[in-house]
PDB file of N, CA and C in Angstrom:
ATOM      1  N   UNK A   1      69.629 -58.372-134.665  1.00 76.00           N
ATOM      2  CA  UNK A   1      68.338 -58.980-134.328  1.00 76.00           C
ATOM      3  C   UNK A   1      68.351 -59.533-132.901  1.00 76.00           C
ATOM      4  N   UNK A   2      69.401 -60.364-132.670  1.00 77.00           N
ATOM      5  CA  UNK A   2      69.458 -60.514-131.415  1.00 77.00           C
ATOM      6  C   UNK A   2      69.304 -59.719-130.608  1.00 77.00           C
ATOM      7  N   UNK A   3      69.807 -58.400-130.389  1.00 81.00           N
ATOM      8  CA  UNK A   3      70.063 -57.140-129.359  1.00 81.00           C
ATOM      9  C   UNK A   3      68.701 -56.559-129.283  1.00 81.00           C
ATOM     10  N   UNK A   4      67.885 -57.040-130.384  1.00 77.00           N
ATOM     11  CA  UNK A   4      66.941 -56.454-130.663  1.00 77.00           C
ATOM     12  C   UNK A   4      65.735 -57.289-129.623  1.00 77.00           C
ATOM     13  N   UNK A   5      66.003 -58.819-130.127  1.00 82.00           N
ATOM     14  CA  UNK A   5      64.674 -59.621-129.072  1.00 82.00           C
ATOM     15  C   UNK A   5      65.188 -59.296-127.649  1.00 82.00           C
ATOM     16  N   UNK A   6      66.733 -59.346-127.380  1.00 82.00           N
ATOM     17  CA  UNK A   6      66.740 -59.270-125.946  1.00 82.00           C
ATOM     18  C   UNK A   6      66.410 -57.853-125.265  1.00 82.00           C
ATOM     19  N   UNK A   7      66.320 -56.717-126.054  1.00 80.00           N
ATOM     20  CA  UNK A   7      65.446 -55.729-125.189  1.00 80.00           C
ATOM     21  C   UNK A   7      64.111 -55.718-125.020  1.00 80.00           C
ATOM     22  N   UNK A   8      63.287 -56.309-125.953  1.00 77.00           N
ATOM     23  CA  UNK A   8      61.913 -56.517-125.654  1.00 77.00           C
ATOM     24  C   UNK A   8      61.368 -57.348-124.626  1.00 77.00           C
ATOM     25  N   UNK A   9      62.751 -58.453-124.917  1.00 78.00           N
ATOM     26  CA  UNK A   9      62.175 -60.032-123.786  1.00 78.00           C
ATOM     27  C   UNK A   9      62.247 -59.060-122.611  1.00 78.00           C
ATOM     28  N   UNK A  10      63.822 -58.739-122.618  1.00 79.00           N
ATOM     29  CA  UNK A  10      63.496 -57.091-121.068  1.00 79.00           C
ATOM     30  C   UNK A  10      62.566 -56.552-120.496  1.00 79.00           C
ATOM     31  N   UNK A  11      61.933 -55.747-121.700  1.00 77.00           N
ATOM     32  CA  UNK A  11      60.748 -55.411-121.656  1.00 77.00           C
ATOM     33  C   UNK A  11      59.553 -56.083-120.900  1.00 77.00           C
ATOM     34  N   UNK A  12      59.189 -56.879-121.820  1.00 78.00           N
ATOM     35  CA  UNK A  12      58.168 -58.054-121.070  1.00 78.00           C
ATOM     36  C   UNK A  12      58.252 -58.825-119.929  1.00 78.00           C
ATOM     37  N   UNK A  13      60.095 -58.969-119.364  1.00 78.00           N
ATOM     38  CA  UNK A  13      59.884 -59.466-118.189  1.00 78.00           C
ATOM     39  C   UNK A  13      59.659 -58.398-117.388  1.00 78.00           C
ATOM     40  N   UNK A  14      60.048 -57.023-117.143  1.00 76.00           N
ATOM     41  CA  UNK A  14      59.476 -56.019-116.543  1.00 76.00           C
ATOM     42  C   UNK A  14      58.130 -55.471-116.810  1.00 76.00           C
ATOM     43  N   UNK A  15      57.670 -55.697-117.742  1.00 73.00           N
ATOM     44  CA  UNK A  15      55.524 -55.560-117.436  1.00 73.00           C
ATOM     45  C   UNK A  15      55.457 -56.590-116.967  1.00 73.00           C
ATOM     46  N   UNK A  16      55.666 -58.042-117.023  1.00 76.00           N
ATOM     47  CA  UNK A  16      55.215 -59.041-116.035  1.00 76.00           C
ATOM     48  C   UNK A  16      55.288 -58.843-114.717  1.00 76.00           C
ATOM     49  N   UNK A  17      56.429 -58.227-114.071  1.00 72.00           N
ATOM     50  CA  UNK A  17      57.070 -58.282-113.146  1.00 72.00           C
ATOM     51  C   UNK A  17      55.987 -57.078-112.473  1.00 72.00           C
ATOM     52  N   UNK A  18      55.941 -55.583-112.936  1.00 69.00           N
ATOM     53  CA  UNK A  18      54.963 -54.708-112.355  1.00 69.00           C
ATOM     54  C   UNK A  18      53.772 -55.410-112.226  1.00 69.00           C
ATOM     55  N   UNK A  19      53.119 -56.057-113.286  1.00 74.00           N
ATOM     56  CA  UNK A  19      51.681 -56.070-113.366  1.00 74.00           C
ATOM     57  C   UNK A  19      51.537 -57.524-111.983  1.00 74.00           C
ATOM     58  N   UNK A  20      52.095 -58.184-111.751  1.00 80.00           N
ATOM     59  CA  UNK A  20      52.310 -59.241-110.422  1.00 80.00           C
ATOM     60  C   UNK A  20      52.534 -58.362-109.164  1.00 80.00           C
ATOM     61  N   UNK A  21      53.386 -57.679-109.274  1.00 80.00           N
ATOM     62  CA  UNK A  21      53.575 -56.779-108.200  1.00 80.00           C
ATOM     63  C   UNK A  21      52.078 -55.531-107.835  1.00 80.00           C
ATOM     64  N   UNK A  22      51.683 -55.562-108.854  1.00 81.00           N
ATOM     65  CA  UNK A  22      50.546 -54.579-109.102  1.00 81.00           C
ATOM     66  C   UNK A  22      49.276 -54.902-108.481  1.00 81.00           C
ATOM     67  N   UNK A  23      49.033 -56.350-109.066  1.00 85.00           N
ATOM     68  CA  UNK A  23      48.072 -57.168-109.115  1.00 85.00           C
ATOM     69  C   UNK A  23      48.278 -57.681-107.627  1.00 85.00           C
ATOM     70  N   UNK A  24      49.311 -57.933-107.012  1.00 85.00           N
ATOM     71  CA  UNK A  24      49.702 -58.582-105.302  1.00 85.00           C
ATOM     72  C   UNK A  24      49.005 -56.657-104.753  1.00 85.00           C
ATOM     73  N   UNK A  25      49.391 -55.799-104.744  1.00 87.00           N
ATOM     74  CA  UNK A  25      49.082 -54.827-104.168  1.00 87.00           C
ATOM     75  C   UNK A  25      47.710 -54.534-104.200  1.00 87.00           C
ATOM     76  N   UNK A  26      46.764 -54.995-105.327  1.00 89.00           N
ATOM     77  CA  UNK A  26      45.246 -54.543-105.021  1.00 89.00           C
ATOM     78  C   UNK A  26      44.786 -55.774-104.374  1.00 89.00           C
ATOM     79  N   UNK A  27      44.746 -56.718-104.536  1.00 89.00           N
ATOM     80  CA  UNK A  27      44.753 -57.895-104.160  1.00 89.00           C
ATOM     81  C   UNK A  27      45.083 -57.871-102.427  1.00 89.00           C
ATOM     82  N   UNK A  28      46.510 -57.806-102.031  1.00 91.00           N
ATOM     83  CA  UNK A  28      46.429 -57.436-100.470  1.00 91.00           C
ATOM     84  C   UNK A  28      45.800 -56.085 -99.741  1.00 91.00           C
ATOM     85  N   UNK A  29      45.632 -55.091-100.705  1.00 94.00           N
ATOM     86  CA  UNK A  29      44.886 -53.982 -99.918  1.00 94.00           C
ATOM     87  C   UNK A  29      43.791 -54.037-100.005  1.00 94.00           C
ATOM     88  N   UNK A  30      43.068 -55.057-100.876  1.00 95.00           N
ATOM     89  CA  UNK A  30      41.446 -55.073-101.001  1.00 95.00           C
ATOM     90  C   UNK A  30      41.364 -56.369 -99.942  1.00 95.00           C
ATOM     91  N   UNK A  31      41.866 -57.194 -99.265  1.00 95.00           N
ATOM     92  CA  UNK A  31      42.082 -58.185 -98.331  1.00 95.00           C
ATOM     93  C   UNK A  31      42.310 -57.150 -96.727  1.00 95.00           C
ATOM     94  N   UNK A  32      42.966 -56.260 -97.007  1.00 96.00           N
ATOM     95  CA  UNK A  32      43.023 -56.005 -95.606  1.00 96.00           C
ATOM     96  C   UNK A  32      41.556 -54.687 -95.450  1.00 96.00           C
ATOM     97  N   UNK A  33      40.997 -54.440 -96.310  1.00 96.00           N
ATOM     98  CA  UNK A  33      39.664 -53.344 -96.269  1.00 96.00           C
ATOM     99  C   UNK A  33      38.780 -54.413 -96.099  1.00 96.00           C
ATOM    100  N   UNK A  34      38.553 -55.868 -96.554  1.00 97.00           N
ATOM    101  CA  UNK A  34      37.918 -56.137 -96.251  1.00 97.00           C
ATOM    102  C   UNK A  34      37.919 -56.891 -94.268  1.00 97.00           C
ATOM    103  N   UNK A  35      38.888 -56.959 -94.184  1.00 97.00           N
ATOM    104  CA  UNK A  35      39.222 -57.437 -92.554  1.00 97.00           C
ATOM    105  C   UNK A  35      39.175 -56.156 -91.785  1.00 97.00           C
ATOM    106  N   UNK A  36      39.210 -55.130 -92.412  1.00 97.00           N
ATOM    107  CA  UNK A  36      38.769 -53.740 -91.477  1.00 97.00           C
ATOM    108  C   UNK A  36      37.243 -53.460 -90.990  1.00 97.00           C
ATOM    109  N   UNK A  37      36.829 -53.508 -92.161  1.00 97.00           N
ATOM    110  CA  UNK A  37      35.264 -53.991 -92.053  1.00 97.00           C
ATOM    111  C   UNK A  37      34.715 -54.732 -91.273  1.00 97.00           C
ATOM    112  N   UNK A  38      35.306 -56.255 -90.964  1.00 97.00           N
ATOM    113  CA  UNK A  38      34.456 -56.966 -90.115  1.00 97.00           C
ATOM    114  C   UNK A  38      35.157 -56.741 -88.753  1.00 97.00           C
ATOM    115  N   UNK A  39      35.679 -56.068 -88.537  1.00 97.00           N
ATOM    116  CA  UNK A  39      36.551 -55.202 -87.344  1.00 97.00           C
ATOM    117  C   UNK A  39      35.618 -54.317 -86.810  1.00 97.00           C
ATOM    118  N   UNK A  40      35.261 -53.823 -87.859  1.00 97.00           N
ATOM    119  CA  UNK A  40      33.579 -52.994 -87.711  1.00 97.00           C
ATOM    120  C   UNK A  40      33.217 -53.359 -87.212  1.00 97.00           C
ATOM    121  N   UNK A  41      32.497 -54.224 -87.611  1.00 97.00           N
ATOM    122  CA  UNK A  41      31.145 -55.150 -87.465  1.00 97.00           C
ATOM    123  C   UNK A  41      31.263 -55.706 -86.070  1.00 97.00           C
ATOM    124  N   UNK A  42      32.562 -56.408 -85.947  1.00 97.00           N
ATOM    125  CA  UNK A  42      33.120 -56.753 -84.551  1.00 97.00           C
ATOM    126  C   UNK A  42      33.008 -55.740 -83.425  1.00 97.00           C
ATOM    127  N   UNK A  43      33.337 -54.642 -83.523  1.00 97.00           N
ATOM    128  CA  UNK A  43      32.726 -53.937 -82.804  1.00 97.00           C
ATOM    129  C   UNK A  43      31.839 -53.311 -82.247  1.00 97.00           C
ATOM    130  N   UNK A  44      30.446 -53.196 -83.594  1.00 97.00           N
ATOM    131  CA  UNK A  44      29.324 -52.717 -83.186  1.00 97.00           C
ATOM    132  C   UNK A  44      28.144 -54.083 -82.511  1.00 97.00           C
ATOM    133  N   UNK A  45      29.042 -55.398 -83.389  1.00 97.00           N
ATOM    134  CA  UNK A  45      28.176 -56.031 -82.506  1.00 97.00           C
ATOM    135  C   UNK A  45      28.366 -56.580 -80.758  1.00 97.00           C
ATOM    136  N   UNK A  46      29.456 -55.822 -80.711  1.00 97.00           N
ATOM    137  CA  UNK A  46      29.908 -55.900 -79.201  1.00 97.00           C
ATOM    138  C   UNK A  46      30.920 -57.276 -79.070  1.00 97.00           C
ATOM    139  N   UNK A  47      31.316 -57.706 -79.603  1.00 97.00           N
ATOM    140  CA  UNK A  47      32.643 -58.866 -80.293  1.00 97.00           C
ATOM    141  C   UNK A  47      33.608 -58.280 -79.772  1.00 97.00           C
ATOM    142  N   UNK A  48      33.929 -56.977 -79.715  1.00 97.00           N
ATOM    143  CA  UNK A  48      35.290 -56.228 -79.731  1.00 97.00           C
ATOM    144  C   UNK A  48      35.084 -55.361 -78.940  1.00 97.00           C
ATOM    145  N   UNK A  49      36.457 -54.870 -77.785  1.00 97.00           N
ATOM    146  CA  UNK A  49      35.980 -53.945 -77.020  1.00 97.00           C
ATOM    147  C   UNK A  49      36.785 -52.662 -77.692  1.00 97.00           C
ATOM    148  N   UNK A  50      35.894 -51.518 -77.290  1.00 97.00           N
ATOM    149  CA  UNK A  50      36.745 -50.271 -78.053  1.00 97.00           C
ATOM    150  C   UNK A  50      38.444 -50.118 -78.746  1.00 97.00           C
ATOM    151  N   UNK A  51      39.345 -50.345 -77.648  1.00 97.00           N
ATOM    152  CA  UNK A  51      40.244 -50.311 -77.224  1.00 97.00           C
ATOM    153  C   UNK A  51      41.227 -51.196 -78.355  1.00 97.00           C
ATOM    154  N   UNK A  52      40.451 -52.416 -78.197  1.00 97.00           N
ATOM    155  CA  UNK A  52      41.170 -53.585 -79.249  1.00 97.00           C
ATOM    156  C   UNK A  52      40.625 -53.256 -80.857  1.00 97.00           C
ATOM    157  N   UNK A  53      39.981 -52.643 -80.572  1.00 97.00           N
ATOM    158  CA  UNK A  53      39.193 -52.079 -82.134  1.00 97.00           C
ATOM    159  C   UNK A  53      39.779 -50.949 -82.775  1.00 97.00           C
ATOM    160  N   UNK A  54      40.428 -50.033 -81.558  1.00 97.00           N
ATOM    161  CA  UNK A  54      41.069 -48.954 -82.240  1.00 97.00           C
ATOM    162  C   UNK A  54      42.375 -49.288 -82.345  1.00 97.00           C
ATOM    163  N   UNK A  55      43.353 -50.025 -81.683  1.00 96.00           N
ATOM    164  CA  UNK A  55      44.447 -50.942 -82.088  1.00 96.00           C
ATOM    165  C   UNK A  55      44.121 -51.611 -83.405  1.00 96.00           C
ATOM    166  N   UNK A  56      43.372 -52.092 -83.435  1.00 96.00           N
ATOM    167  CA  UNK A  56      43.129 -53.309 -84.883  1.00 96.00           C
ATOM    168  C   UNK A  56      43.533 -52.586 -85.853  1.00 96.00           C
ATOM    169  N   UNK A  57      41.962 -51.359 -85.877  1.00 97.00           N
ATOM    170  CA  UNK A  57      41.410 -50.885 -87.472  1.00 97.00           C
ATOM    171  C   UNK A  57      42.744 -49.980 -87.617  1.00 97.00           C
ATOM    172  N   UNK A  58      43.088 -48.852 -86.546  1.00 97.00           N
ATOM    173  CA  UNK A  58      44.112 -48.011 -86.908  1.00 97.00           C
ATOM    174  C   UNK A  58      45.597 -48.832 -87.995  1.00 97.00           C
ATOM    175  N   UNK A  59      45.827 -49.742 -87.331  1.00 96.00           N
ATOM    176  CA  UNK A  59      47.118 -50.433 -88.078  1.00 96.00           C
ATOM    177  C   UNK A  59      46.725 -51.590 -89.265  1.00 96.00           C
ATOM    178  N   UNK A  60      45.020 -51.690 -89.790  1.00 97.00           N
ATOM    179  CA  UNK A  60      44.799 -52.412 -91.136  1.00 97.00           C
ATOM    180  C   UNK A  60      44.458 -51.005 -91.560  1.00 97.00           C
ATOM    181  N   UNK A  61      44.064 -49.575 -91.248  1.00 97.00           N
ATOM    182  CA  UNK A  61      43.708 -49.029 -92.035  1.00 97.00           C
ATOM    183  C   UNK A  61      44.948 -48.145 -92.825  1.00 97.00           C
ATOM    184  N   UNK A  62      46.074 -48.321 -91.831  1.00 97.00           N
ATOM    185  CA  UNK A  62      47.330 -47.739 -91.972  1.00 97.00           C
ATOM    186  C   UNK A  62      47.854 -48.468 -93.553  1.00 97.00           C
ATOM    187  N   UNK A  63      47.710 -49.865 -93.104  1.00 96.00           N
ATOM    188  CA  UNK A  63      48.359 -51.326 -94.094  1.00 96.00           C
ATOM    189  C   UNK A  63      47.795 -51.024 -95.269  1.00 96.00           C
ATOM    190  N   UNK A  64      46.194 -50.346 -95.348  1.00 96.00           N
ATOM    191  CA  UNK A  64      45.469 -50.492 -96.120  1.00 96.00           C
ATOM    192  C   UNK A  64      45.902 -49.253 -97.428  1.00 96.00           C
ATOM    193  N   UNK A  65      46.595 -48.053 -96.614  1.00 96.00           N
ATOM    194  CA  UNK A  65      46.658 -47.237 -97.399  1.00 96.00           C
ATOM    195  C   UNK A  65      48.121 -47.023 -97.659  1.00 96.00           C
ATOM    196  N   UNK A  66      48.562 -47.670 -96.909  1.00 95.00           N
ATOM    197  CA  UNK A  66      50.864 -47.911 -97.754  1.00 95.00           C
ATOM    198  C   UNK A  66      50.256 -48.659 -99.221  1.00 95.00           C
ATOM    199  N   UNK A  67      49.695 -50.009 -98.847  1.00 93.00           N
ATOM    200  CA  UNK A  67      49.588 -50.501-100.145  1.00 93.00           C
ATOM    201  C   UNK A  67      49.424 -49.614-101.478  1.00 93.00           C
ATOM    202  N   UNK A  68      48.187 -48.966-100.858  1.00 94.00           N
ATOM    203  CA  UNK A  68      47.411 -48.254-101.985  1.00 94.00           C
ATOM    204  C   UNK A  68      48.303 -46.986-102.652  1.00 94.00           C
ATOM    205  N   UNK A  69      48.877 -46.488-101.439  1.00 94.00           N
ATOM    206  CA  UNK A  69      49.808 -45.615-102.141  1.00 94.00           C
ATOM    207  C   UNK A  69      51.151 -46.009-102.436  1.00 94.00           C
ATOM    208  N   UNK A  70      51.529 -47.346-102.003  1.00 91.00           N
ATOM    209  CA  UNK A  70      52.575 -47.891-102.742  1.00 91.00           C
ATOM    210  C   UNK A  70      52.116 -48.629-104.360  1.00 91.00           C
ATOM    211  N   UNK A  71      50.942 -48.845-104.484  1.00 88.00           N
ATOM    212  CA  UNK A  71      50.649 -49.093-105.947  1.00 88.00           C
ATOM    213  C   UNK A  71      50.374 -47.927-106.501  1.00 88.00           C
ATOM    214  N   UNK A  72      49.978 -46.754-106.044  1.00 89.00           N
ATOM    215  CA  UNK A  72      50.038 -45.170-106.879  1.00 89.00           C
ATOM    216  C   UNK A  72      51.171 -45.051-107.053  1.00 89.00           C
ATOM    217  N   UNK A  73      52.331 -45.085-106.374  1.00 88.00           N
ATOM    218  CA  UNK A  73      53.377 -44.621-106.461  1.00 88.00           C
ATOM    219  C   UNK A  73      54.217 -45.596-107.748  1.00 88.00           C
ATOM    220  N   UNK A  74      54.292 -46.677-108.009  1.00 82.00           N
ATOM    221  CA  UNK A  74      54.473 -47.983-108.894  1.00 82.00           C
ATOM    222  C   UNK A  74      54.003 -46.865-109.766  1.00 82.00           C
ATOM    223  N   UNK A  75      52.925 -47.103-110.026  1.00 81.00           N
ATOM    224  CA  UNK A  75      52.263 -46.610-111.516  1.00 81.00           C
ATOM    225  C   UNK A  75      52.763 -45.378-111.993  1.00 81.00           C
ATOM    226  N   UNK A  76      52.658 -44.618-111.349  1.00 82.00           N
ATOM    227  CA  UNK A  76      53.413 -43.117-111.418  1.00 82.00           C
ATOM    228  C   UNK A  76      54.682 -43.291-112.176  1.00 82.00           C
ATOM    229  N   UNK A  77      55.585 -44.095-111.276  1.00 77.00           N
ATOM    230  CA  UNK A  77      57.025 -44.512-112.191  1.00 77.00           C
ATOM    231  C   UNK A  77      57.173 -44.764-112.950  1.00 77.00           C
ATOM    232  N   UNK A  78      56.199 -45.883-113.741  1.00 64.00           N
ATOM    233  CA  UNK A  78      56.407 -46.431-114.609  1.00 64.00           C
ATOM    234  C   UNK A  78      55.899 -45.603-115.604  1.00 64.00           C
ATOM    235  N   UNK A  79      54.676 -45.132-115.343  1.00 55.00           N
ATOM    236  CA  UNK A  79      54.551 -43.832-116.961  1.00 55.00           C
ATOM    237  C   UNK A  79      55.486 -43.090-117.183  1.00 55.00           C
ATOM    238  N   UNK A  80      56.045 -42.322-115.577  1.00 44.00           N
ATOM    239  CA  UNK A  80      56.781 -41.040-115.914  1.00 44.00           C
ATOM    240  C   UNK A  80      58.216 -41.363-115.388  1.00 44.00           C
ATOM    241  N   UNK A  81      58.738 -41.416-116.165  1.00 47.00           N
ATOM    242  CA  UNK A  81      60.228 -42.099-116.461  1.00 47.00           C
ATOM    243  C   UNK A  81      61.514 -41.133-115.373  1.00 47.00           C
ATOM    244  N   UNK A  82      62.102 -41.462-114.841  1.00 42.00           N
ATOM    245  CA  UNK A  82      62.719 -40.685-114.371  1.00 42.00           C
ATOM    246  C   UNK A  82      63.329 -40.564-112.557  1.00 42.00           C
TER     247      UNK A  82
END
């Protein structure tokens, strides 16, 4: 019985552990889409000059999509075992 709770507690501390890690990854990539955006905005309303705009957005839009495909990639693992 023992051998038995301590693989589940296992268990559960590793879904806690993804779903935090999971939950930090949409959470910071939906934080940096939204600061890309007003990067936008910064630019069309003349706030921003080209130059500093294509520096900005290029490296949040970069940030924006490691996340995203570092949380595809998470999920992937964890269904498909291996």
């Amino acid at each position: 019985l023992k051998n038995y709770l301590s693989f589940w507690f296992s268990i559960i501390k590793e879904l806690i552990a993804f779903y935090s890690f999971d939950t930090f990854l949409l959470d910071s990539a939906s934080k940096v889409d939204e600061e890309s955006e007003m990067v936008s905005q910064q630019l069309l309303s003349g706030e921003m000059s080209l130059a500093d705009f294509l520096q900005n957005y290029r490296r949040m839009r970069l940030l924006y999509h490691k996340r995203v495909l570092t949380r595809l990639a998470a999920k992937t693992s964890m269904i498909l075992p291996g």
